[in-house]
Amino acid sequence: MVPATRYAKSAGVNIAYQVFGDGPVDLVFVPGFISHVELAWEEPYLARFLRRLATFARVMFFDKRGTGLSDPVARPPGLAERMDDIRAVMDAAGSQRAALFGVSDGGCLCIAFAVAHPECSAALITYGSFARRLRSADYPWGWPAEHLAEVLRGMDQGWATGKWWAAANPSVADDERYQAWWARYLRAAASPSMGRGALGLNAGLDIRHLLAEVDVPTLVVHRTNEQWVDVGNSRYLAAHIAGARLVEASGVDHRPWLGDADEILDAVETFVTGTSARQRGRRYAAGAGALSRREREIVALTVAGETAPAIAAALFLSERTVESHLARAYVKLGVHSKLELARRAAELGLAPDSL
């Protein structure tokens, strides 16, 4: 089930947010430069990542102003405005103190918020983040200015096809389903001009002066071999935030929900709860027993040889909805195609009489 979307007021701007999970710790999940809190749940990898967060925390997930389902704005918001969005969401959700988990530039935002509002910040987690976006003589891990220009030139193609940031997420560079979702996600999350403006604004970020002021427990996570944000950025963060713990994870993807997401989630769960993550394979539902009623119906018809259009017509659903349910079922069942699903049906407990 997709959590209900609600709205918080931030200086007169409506900020779309969701609250899900009933863990003992409040956690604000701050996405990268754009997001869409409802379409996020249509991507199985991302939905699985969010569901896992909800097993150990009460999660607050929101769209920054100008993106997703939040109010459009005339210009990309600055750091102070985006910090106020976090405060507004926490107030609306009834959270007085929460762990802050920021991805990429969302990590910069979380650092700034933790410094400005230490009384509201129980802990700080950054993933794939940085202290400064552009390279300088005293900060060699940022992007060269010419690389930023190249990225900005490629954004229109990304909004049209999803084939943008291929270098950021190599494991899905040839995954047509994922690229189609990513393109739709970009289009729904922001206009190309707003996306370009937000990325350009982030390029001007330099929060190095704030790092010595962070006074909350801090976890810095980065995949050592990813190419979009050099790991040197997170090594710098960890070296300049007092008491910060650095975890260098395996993998090559910038997005934390791709690749071995469990390695990242294990580190976050252990950090925010103070206890080791539960044994893999038992921390969330998987297998045929984890399928929802609708997923079981769609899987049964797929195993019987029906096509997505035929299933959509039989169940009075859109074809896209059928494909989304089927994609989630694939994740739960550990299969990657209709052919594999049909071949392994009996082994997975998906014989017709069991469905």
CSV table of N, CA and C in Angstrom, one decimal, residues 12-169:
chain,number,residue,atom,x,y,z
A,12,GLY,N,3.9,29.4,4.0
A,12,GLY,CA,2.9,29.5,3.0
A,12,GLY,C,3.0,28.6,1.8
A,13,VAL,N,4.0,27.8,1.8
A,13,VAL,CA,4.2,26.8,0.7
A,13,VAL,C,3.7,25.4,1.2
A,14,ASN,N,3.0,24.7,0.3
A,14,ASN,CA,2.5,23.4,0.7
A,14,ASN,C,3.6,22.4,0.3
A,15,ILE,N,4.0,21.6,1.4
A,15,ILE,CA,5.1,20.6,1.2
A,15,ILE,C,4.4,19.2,1.3
A,16,ALA,N,4.5,18.4,0.2
A,16,ALA,CA,3.9,17.1,0.2
A,16,ALA,C,4.8,16.1,1.0
A,17,TYR,N,4.2,15.3,1.9
A,17,TYR,CA,5.0,14.4,2.7
A,17,TYR,C,4.2,13.1,3.0
A,18,GLN,N,4.9,12.1,3.3
A,18,GLN,CA,4.3,10.8,3.8
A,18,GLN,C,4.9,10.4,5.1
A,19,VAL,N,4.2,9.7,5.9
A,19,VAL,CA,4.7,9.1,7.1
A,19,VAL,C,4.4,7.6,7.0
A,20,PHE,N,5.3,6.7,7.3
A,20,PHE,CA,5.1,5.3,7.2
A,20,PHE,C,6.1,4.6,8.2
A,21,GLY,N,5.7,3.4,8.6
A,21,GLY,CA,6.5,2.7,9.5
A,21,GLY,C,6.1,3.0,11.0
A,22,ASP,N,6.4,2.1,11.9
A,22,ASP,CA,6.1,2.3,13.3
A,22,ASP,C,7.3,1.9,14.2
A,23,GLY,N,8.5,2.1,13.6
A,23,GLY,CA,9.7,1.8,14.4
A,23,GLY,C,9.8,2.8,15.6
A,24,PRO,N,10.8,2.5,16.5
A,24,PRO,CA,10.9,3.3,17.7
A,24,PRO,C,11.6,4.6,17.5
A,25,VAL,N,12.2,4.8,16.3
A,25,VAL,CA,13.0,6.0,16.0
A,25,VAL,C,12.3,6.8,14.8
A,26,ASP,N,12.2,8.1,15.0
A,26,ASP,CA,11.7,9.0,13.9
A,26,ASP,C,12.9,9.2,13.0
A,27,LEU,N,12.6,9.1,11.7
A,27,LEU,CA,13.7,9.3,10.7
A,27,LEU,C,13.1,10.2,9.5
A,28,VAL,N,13.8,11.3,9.2
A,28,VAL,CA,13.4,12.1,8.0
A,28,VAL,C,14.3,11.6,6.9
A,29,PHE,N,13.7,11.1,5.8
A,29,PHE,CA,14.5,10.7,4.6
A,29,PHE,C,14.4,11.9,3.6
A,30,VAL,N,15.6,12.4,3.4
A,30,VAL,CA,15.7,13.6,2.5
A,30,VAL,C,16.3,13.1,1.1
A,31,PRO,N,15.5,13.1,0.1
A,31,PRO,CA,16.0,12.6,-1.2
A,31,PRO,C,17.0,13.6,-1.9
A,32,GLY,N,17.5,13.2,-3.0
A,32,GLY,CA,18.4,14.0,-3.8
A,32,GLY,C,17.7,15.2,-4.4
A,33,PHE,N,18.2,15.8,-5.5
A,33,PHE,CA,17.7,17.1,-5.9
A,33,PHE,C,16.3,17.2,-6.3
A,34,ILE,N,15.7,16.1,-6.8
A,34,ILE,CA,14.2,16.1,-7.0
A,34,ILE,C,13.7,14.8,-6.6
A,35,SER,N,12.3,14.7,-6.4
A,35,SER,CA,11.7,13.5,-5.9
A,35,SER,C,10.2,13.6,-6.2
A,36,HIS,N,9.5,12.5,-6.1
A,36,HIS,CA,8.0,12.4,-6.2
A,36,HIS,C,7.6,11.3,-5.3
A,37,VAL,N,7.0,11.7,-4.2
A,37,VAL,CA,6.7,10.7,-3.1
A,37,VAL,C,5.8,9.6,-3.5
A,38,GLU,N,4.9,9.8,-4.5
A,38,GLU,CA,4.0,8.7,-4.9
A,38,GLU,C,4.6,7.9,-6.0
A,39,LEU,N,5.2,8.5,-7.0
A,39,LEU,CA,5.8,7.6,-8.0
A,39,LEU,C,7.0,6.8,-7.5
A,40,ALA,N,7.6,7.2,-6.4
A,40,ALA,CA,8.7,6.5,-5.8
A,40,ALA,C,8.3,5.0,-5.5
A,41,TRP,N,7.0,4.8,-5.2
A,41,TRP,CA,6.5,3.5,-4.8
A,41,TRP,C,6.3,2.6,-6.0
A,42,GLU,N,6.3,3.2,-7.2
A,42,GLU,CA,6.1,2.3,-8.4
A,42,GLU,C,7.3,1.6,-8.8
A,43,GLU,N,8.5,2.1,-8.3
A,43,GLU,CA,9.8,1.4,-8.7
A,43,GLU,C,10.1,0.4,-7.6
A,44,PRO,N,10.1,-0.9,-7.9
A,44,PRO,CA,10.3,-2.0,-6.9
A,44,PRO,C,11.5,-1.8,-6.1
A,45,TYR,N,12.7,-1.4,-6.7
A,45,TYR,CA,13.9,-1.3,-5.9
A,45,TYR,C,13.8,-0.2,-4.9
A,46,LEU,N,13.2,0.9,-5.3
A,46,LEU,CA,13.0,2.1,-4.4
A,46,LEU,C,12.0,1.8,-3.3
A,47,ALA,N,10.9,1.1,-3.7
A,47,ALA,CA,9.8,0.8,-2.8
A,47,ALA,C,10.3,-0.2,-1.7
A,48,ARG,N,11.1,-1.1,-2.2
A,48,ARG,CA,11.7,-2.1,-1.2
A,48,ARG,C,12.6,-1.4,-0.2
A,49,PHE,N,13.4,-0.4,-0.7
A,49,PHE,CA,14.3,0.4,0.2
A,49,PHE,C,13.5,1.2,1.2
A,50,LEU,N,12.4,1.8,0.8
A,50,LEU,CA,11.6,2.5,1.7
A,50,LEU,C,10.9,1.6,2.7
A,51,ARG,N,10.4,0.5,2.2
A,51,ARG,CA,9.8,-0.5,3.2
A,51,ARG,C,10.7,-1.0,4.2
A,52,ARG,N,12.0,-1.2,3.8
A,52,ARG,CA,13.0,-1.6,4.8
A,52,ARG,C,13.2,-0.6,5.8
A,53,LEU,N,13.3,0.7,5.4
A,53,LEU,CA,13.5,1.8,6.4
A,53,LEU,C,12.3,1.7,7.4
A,54,ALA,N,11.1,1.4,6.9
A,54,ALA,CA,10.0,1.4,7.8
A,54,ALA,C,10.0,0.2,8.8
A,55,THR,N,10.8,-0.7,8.6
A,55,THR,CA,10.9,-1.8,9.6
A,55,THR,C,11.6,-1.5,10.9
A,56,PHE,N,12.4,-0.4,10.9
A,56,PHE,CA,13.0,0.0,12.1
A,56,PHE,C,12.9,1.5,12.5
A,57,ALA,N,12.1,2.2,11.7
A,57,ALA,CA,11.9,3.7,12.0
A,57,ALA,C,10.5,4.1,11.6
A,58,ARG,N,10.0,5.2,12.2
A,58,ARG,CA,8.9,5.9,11.6
A,58,ARG,C,9.4,7.0,10.7
A,59,VAL,N,9.2,6.7,9.4
A,59,VAL,CA,9.8,7.5,8.3
A,59,VAL,C,9.0,8.7,7.9
A,60,MET,N,9.6,9.8,7.7
A,60,MET,CA,9.0,11.0,7.1
A,60,MET,C,9.7,11.2,5.8
A,61,PHE,N,9.0,11.2,4.7
A,61,PHE,CA,9.5,11.3,3.3
A,61,PHE,C,8.8,12.4,2.6
A,62,PHE,N,9.5,13.4,2.0
A,62,PHE,CA,8.8,14.5,1.5
A,62,PHE,C,9.5,15.0,0.2
A,63,ASP,N,8.7,15.8,-0.6
A,63,ASP,CA,9.2,16.5,-1.8
A,63,ASP,C,9.5,17.9,-1.4
A,64,LYS,N,10.7,18.3,-1.7
A,64,LYS,CA,11.1,19.7,-1.5
A,64,LYS,C,10.3,20.6,-2.3
A,65,ARG,N,10.1,21.9,-1.9
A,65,ARG,CA,9.3,22.8,-2.6
A,65,ARG,C,9.8,22.9,-4.0
A,66,GLY,N,8.8,23.0,-5.0
A,66,GLY,CA,9.2,23.1,-6.4
A,66,GLY,C,9.4,21.8,-7.0
A,67,THR,N,9.2,20.7,-6.3
A,67,THR,CA,9.4,19.3,-6.9
A,67,THR,C,8.3,18.4,-6.5
A,68,GLY,N,8.1,17.4,-7.2
A,68,GLY,CA,7.1,16.4,-6.9
A,68,GLY,C,5.7,17.0,-6.7
A,69,LEU,N,5.0,16.6,-5.6
A,69,LEU,CA,3.7,17.0,-5.3
A,69,LEU,C,3.6,18.3,-4.5
A,70,SER,N,4.8,18.8,-4.1
A,70,SER,CA,4.8,20.1,-3.4
A,70,SER,C,4.5,21.3,-4.3
A,71,ASP,N,4.2,22.4,-3.7
A,71,ASP,CA,3.9,23.6,-4.5
A,71,ASP,C,5.0,23.9,-5.5
A,72,PRO,N,4.6,24.3,-6.7
A,72,PRO,CA,5.7,24.8,-7.6
A,72,PRO,C,6.1,26.2,-7.1
A,73,VAL,N,7.3,26.5,-7.4
A,73,VAL,CA,7.9,27.8,-7.0
A,73,VAL,C,8.5,28.5,-8.2
A,74,ALA,N,8.7,29.8,-8.2
A,74,ALA,CA,9.3,30.5,-9.3
A,74,ALA,C,10.7,30.3,-9.5
A,75,ARG,N,11.5,29.9,-8.5
A,75,ARG,CA,12.9,29.7,-8.6
A,75,ARG,C,13.3,28.5,-7.7
A,76,PRO,N,14.4,27.9,-8.0
A,76,PRO,CA,14.9,26.8,-7.1
A,76,PRO,C,15.1,27.3,-5.7
A,77,PRO,N,14.7,26.6,-4.7
A,77,PRO,CA,14.8,27.1,-3.3
A,77,PRO,C,16.2,27.0,-2.8
A,78,GLY,N,16.6,27.9,-1.9
A,78,GLY,CA,17.9,27.9,-1.3
A,78,GLY,C,17.9,27.0,-0.1
A,79,LEU,N,19.1,26.9,0.5
A,79,LEU,CA,19.3,26.0,1.6
A,79,LEU,C,18.4,26.3,2.8
A,80,ALA,N,18.3,27.6,3.1
A,80,ALA,CA,17.4,28.0,4.3
A,80,ALA,C,16.0,27.6,4.1
A,81,GLU,N,15.5,27.8,2.8
A,81,GLU,CA,14.1,27.5,2.5
A,81,GLU,C,13.9,25.9,2.6
A,82,ARG,N,14.9,25.2,2.1
A,82,ARG,CA,14.8,23.7,2.2
A,82,ARG,C,14.9,23.2,3.6
A,83,MET,N,15.7,23.9,4.5
A,83,MET,CA,15.7,23.5,5.9
A,83,MET,C,14.4,23.7,6.5
A,84,ASP,N,13.7,24.8,6.2
A,84,ASP,CA,12.4,25.1,6.7
A,84,ASP,C,11.4,24.0,6.3
A,85,ASP,N,11.6,23.5,5.1
A,85,ASP,CA,10.7,22.4,4.7
A,85,ASP,C,10.8,21.2,5.6
A,86,ILE,N,12.0,20.8,6.0
A,86,ILE,CA,12.2,19.7,7.0
A,86,ILE,C,11.5,20.1,8.3
A,87,ARG,N,11.7,21.3,8.8
A,87,ARG,CA,11.0,21.7,10.1
A,87,ARG,C,9.5,21.6,10.0
A,88,ALA,N,9.0,22.0,8.8
A,88,ALA,CA,7.5,22.0,8.7
A,88,ALA,C,7.0,20.6,8.6
A,89,VAL,N,7.7,19.7,8.0
A,89,VAL,CA,7.2,18.3,7.9
A,89,VAL,C,7.3,17.6,9.3
A,90,MET,N,8.4,17.9,10.0
A,90,MET,CA,8.5,17.3,11.3
A,90,MET,C,7.4,17.8,12.2
A,91,ASP,N,7.1,19.1,12.2
A,91,ASP,CA,6.0,19.7,13.0
A,91,ASP,C,4.7,19.0,12.6
A,92,ALA,N,4.4,18.9,11.3
A,92,ALA,CA,3.1,18.4,10.8
A,92,ALA,C,3.0,16.9,11.2
A,93,ALA,N,4.1,16.2,11.3
A,93,ALA,CA,4.1,14.8,11.6
A,93,ALA,C,4.2,14.5,13.1
A,94,GLY,N,4.2,15.6,13.9
A,94,GLY,CA,4.3,15.4,15.3
A,94,GLY,C,5.6,14.9,15.8
A,95,SER,N,6.7,15.2,15.1
A,95,SER,CA,8.0,14.7,15.5
A,95,SER,C,8.8,15.9,16.1
A,96,GLN,N,9.3,15.7,17.3
A,96,GLN,CA,10.1,16.8,18.0
A,96,GLN,C,11.6,16.6,17.7
A,97,ARG,N,12.0,15.3,17.5
A,97,ARG,CA,13.4,15.0,17.3
A,97,ARG,C,13.5,13.8,16.4
A,98,ALA,N,14.4,13.9,15.4
A,98,ALA,CA,14.4,12.8,14.4
A,98,ALA,C,15.9,12.6,13.9
A,99,ALA,N,16.2,11.4,13.5
A,99,ALA,CA,17.4,11.2,12.7
A,99,ALA,C,17.2,11.7,11.3
A,100,LEU,N,18.2,12.3,10.8
A,100,LEU,CA,18.2,12.9,9.4
A,100,LEU,C,19.0,12.0,8.5
A,101,PHE,N,18.4,11.5,7.4
A,101,PHE,CA,19.1,10.7,6.4
A,101,PHE,C,19.0,11.3,5.1
A,102,GLY,N,20.1,11.9,4.6
A,102,GLY,CA,20.1,12.6,3.3
A,102,GLY,C,20.9,11.9,2.3
A,103,VAL,N,20.4,11.9,1.1
A,103,VAL,CA,21.1,11.3,-0.1
A,103,VAL,C,21.6,12.4,-1.0
A,104,SER,N,22.9,12.3,-1.4
A,104,SER,CA,23.5,13.2,-2.3
A,104,SER,C,23.4,14.7,-1.7
A,105,ASP,N,22.8,15.6,-2.5
A,105,ASP,CA,22.7,17.0,-1.9
A,105,ASP,C,21.8,17.0,-0.7
A,106,GLY,N,20.9,16.0,-0.6
A,106,GLY,CA,20.1,15.9,0.6
A,106,GLY,C,20.9,15.7,1.9
A,107,GLY,N,22.1,15.1,1.7
A,107,GLY,CA,23.0,15.1,2.8
A,107,GLY,C,23.5,16.4,3.3
A,108,CYS,N,23.8,17.3,2.3
A,108,CYS,CA,24.2,18.7,2.6
A,108,CYS,C,23.1,19.4,3.4
A,109,LEU,N,21.9,19.2,3.0
A,109,LEU,CA,20.7,19.8,3.6
A,109,LEU,C,20.6,19.3,5.1
A,110,CYS,N,20.8,18.0,5.2
A,110,CYS,CA,20.7,17.4,6.6
A,110,CYS,C,21.8,18.0,7.5
A,111,ILE,N,23.0,18.1,7.0
A,111,ILE,CA,24.1,18.7,7.8
A,111,ILE,C,23.8,20.1,8.2
A,112,ALA,N,23.3,20.9,7.3
A,112,ALA,CA,22.9,22.3,7.6
A,112,ALA,C,21.8,22.3,8.6
A,113,PHE,N,20.8,21.4,8.5
A,113,PHE,CA,19.7,21.4,9.5
A,113,PHE,C,20.2,21.0,10.9
A,114,ALA,N,21.1,20.0,10.9
A,114,ALA,CA,21.6,19.5,12.2
A,114,ALA,C,22.4,20.6,12.9
A,115,VAL,N,23.1,21.5,12.2
A,115,VAL,CA,23.8,22.6,12.8
A,115,VAL,C,22.8,23.7,13.2
A,116,ALA,N,21.8,24.0,12.4
A,116,ALA,CA,20.9,25.0,12.8
A,116,ALA,C,19.9,24.6,13.8
A,117,HIS,N,19.6,23.3,13.9
A,117,HIS,CA,18.5,22.9,14.8
A,117,HIS,C,19.0,21.6,15.5
A,118,PRO,N,20.0,21.7,16.3
A,118,PRO,CA,20.5,20.5,17.0
A,118,PRO,C,19.5,19.9,18.0
A,119,GLU,N,18.6,20.7,18.5
A,119,GLU,CA,17.6,20.2,19.4
A,119,GLU,C,16.6,19.3,18.7
A,120,CYS,N,16.5,19.4,17.4
A,120,CYS,CA,15.5,18.6,16.7
A,120,CYS,C,16.2,17.4,16.0
A,121,SER,N,17.6,17.3,16.1
A,121,SER,CA,18.3,16.3,15.3
A,121,SER,C,18.9,15.3,16.3
A,122,ALA,N,18.4,14.1,16.2
A,122,ALA,CA,18.9,13.0,17.0
A,122,ALA,C,20.1,12.4,16.5
A,123,ALA,N,20.3,12.4,15.2
A,123,ALA,CA,21.4,11.8,14.5
A,123,ALA,C,21.5,12.3,13.1
A,124,LEU,N,22.6,12.1,12.4
A,124,LEU,CA,22.8,12.5,11.1
A,124,LEU,C,23.4,11.4,10.2
A,125,ILE,N,22.8,11.1,9.1
A,125,ILE,CA,23.3,10.1,8.2
A,125,ILE,C,23.4,10.7,6.8
A,126,THR,N,24.6,10.7,6.2
A,126,THR,CA,24.7,11.1,4.8
A,126,THR,C,25.0,9.9,3.9
A,127,TYR,N,24.5,9.9,2.7
A,127,TYR,CA,24.9,8.9,1.7
A,127,TYR,C,25.3,9.5,0.4
A,128,GLY,N,26.4,9.2,-0.1
A,128,GLY,CA,26.9,9.6,-1.4
A,128,GLY,C,26.9,11.2,-1.5
A,129,SER,N,27.3,11.8,-0.4
A,129,SER,CA,27.1,13.2,-0.3
A,129,SER,C,28.5,13.9,-0.4
A,130,PHE,N,28.5,15.2,-0.1
A,130,PHE,CA,29.7,16.0,-0.3
A,130,PHE,C,29.6,17.3,0.5
A,131,ALA,N,30.8,17.9,0.7
A,131,ALA,CA,30.8,19.2,1.4
A,131,ALA,C,30.8,20.4,0.4
A,132,ARG,N,31.3,20.1,-0.8
A,132,ARG,CA,31.3,21.1,-1.9
A,132,ARG,C,31.1,20.4,-3.2
A,133,ARG,N,30.3,21.0,-4.1
A,133,ARG,CA,30.0,20.3,-5.3
A,133,ARG,C,31.0,20.5,-6.4
A,134,LEU,N,31.6,21.6,-6.5
A,134,LEU,CA,32.6,21.9,-7.6
A,134,LEU,C,34.0,21.8,-7.1
A,135,ARG,N,34.9,21.4,-7.9
A,135,ARG,CA,36.3,21.2,-7.6
A,135,ARG,C,36.9,22.6,-7.4
A,136,SER,N,37.9,22.6,-6.5
A,136,SER,CA,38.7,23.8,-6.3
A,136,SER,C,40.1,23.4,-5.9
A,137,ALA,N,41.0,24.3,-5.8
A,137,ALA,CA,42.4,24.0,-5.5
A,137,ALA,C,42.5,23.2,-4.2
A,138,ASP,N,41.7,23.6,-3.2
A,138,ASP,CA,41.8,22.9,-1.9
A,138,ASP,C,40.7,21.9,-1.7
A,139,TYR,N,40.0,21.5,-2.8
A,139,TYR,CA,38.9,20.5,-2.7
A,139,TYR,C,38.9,19.8,-4.0
A,140,PRO,N,39.8,18.8,-4.2
A,140,PRO,CA,39.9,18.1,-5.5
A,140,PRO,C,38.9,17.0,-5.9
A,141,TRP,N,37.9,16.8,-5.0
A,141,TRP,CA,37.0,15.7,-5.2
A,141,TRP,C,35.7,16.1,-5.9
A,142,GLY,N,35.5,17.4,-6.0
A,142,GLY,CA,34.3,17.9,-6.7
A,142,GLY,C,34.3,17.7,-8.2
A,143,TRP,N,33.2,18.1,-8.8
A,143,TRP,CA,33.1,18.1,-10.2
A,143,TRP,C,33.9,19.2,-10.9
A,144,PRO,N,34.6,18.9,-12.0
A,144,PRO,CA,35.1,20.1,-12.7
A,144,PRO,C,34.0,20.9,-13.4
A,145,ALA,N,34.2,22.1,-13.6
A,145,ALA,CA,33.1,23.0,-14.1
A,145,ALA,C,32.6,22.5,-15.5
A,146,GLU,N,33.6,21.9,-16.3
A,146,GLU,CA,33.2,21.4,-17.6
A,146,GLU,C,32.3,20.2,-17.5
A,147,HIS,N,32.5,19.4,-16.4
A,147,HIS,CA,31.6,18.2,-16.2
A,147,HIS,C,30.2,18.7,-15.9
A,148,LEU,N,30.1,19.7,-15.0
A,148,LEU,CA,28.8,20.2,-14.7
A,148,LEU,C,28.1,20.7,-16.0
A,149,ALA,N,28.8,21.4,-16.8
A,149,ALA,CA,28.2,21.9,-18.1
A,149,ALA,C,27.7,20.8,-18.9
A,150,GLU,N,28.5,19.7,-19.0
A,150,GLU,CA,28.1,18.5,-19.8
A,150,GLU,C,26.8,17.9,-19.2
A,151,VAL,N,26.7,17.8,-17.9
A,151,VAL,CA,25.5,17.2,-17.2
A,151,VAL,C,24.3,18.1,-17.5
A,152,LEU,N,24.5,19.4,-17.4
A,152,LEU,CA,23.3,20.3,-17.7
A,152,LEU,C,22.9,20.1,-19.1
A,153,ARG,N,23.8,20.0,-20.1
A,153,ARG,CA,23.4,19.8,-21.5
A,153,ARG,C,22.6,18.6,-21.7
A,154,GLY,N,22.9,17.5,-20.9
A,154,GLY,CA,22.2,16.3,-21.1
A,154,GLY,C,20.9,16.1,-20.5
A,155,MET,N,20.5,17.1,-19.7
A,155,MET,CA,19.3,17.0,-18.9
A,155,MET,C,18.0,16.8,-19.8
A,156,ASP,N,17.9,17.5,-20.9
A,156,ASP,CA,16.7,17.4,-21.7
A,156,ASP,C,16.5,16.0,-22.2
A,157,GLN,N,17.6,15.3,-22.6
A,157,GLN,CA,17.5,13.9,-23.0
A,157,GLN,C,17.1,13.0,-21.9
A,158,GLY,N,17.5,13.3,-20.7
A,158,GLY,CA,17.1,12.6,-19.5
A,158,GLY,C,15.7,12.7,-19.3
A,159,TRP,N,15.1,13.9,-19.4
A,159,TRP,CA,13.7,14.0,-19.1
A,159,TRP,C,12.9,13.3,-20.2
A,160,ALA,N,13.4,13.2,-21.4
A,160,ALA,CA,12.7,12.5,-22.5
A,160,ALA,C,12.8,11.0,-22.4
A,161,THR,N,13.9,10.5,-22.1
A,161,THR,CA,14.2,9.1,-22.3
A,161,THR,C,14.6,8.3,-21.0
A,162,GLY,N,15.1,9.1,-20.0
A,162,GLY,CA,15.6,8.4,-18.8
A,162,GLY,C,17.1,8.0,-19.0
A,163,LYS,N,17.6,8.1,-20.2
A,163,LYS,CA,19.0,7.7,-20.4
A,163,LYS,C,19.9,8.9,-20.1
A,164,TRP,N,19.9,9.2,-18.9
A,164,TRP,CA,20.7,10.3,-18.3
A,164,TRP,C,21.2,9.8,-17.0
A,165,TRP,N,22.4,10.2,-16.6
A,165,TRP,CA,23.0,9.7,-15.4
A,165,TRP,C,23.4,8.2,-15.5
A,166,ALA,N,23.5,7.8,-16.8
A,166,ALA,CA,23.9,6.3,-16.9
A,166,ALA,C,25.1,6.0,-16.2
A,167,ALA,N,26.1,6.9,-16.1
A,167,ALA,CA,27.3,6.7,-15.4
A,167,ALA,C,27.1,6.7,-13.9
A,168,ALA,N,26.0,7.2,-13.5
A,168,ALA,CA,25.7,7.2,-12.0
A,168,ALA,C,25.2,5.9,-11.5
A,169,ASN,N,24.5,5.1,-12.4
A,169,ASN,CA,23.9,3.9,-12.0
A,169,ASN,C,24.1,2.8,-13.0
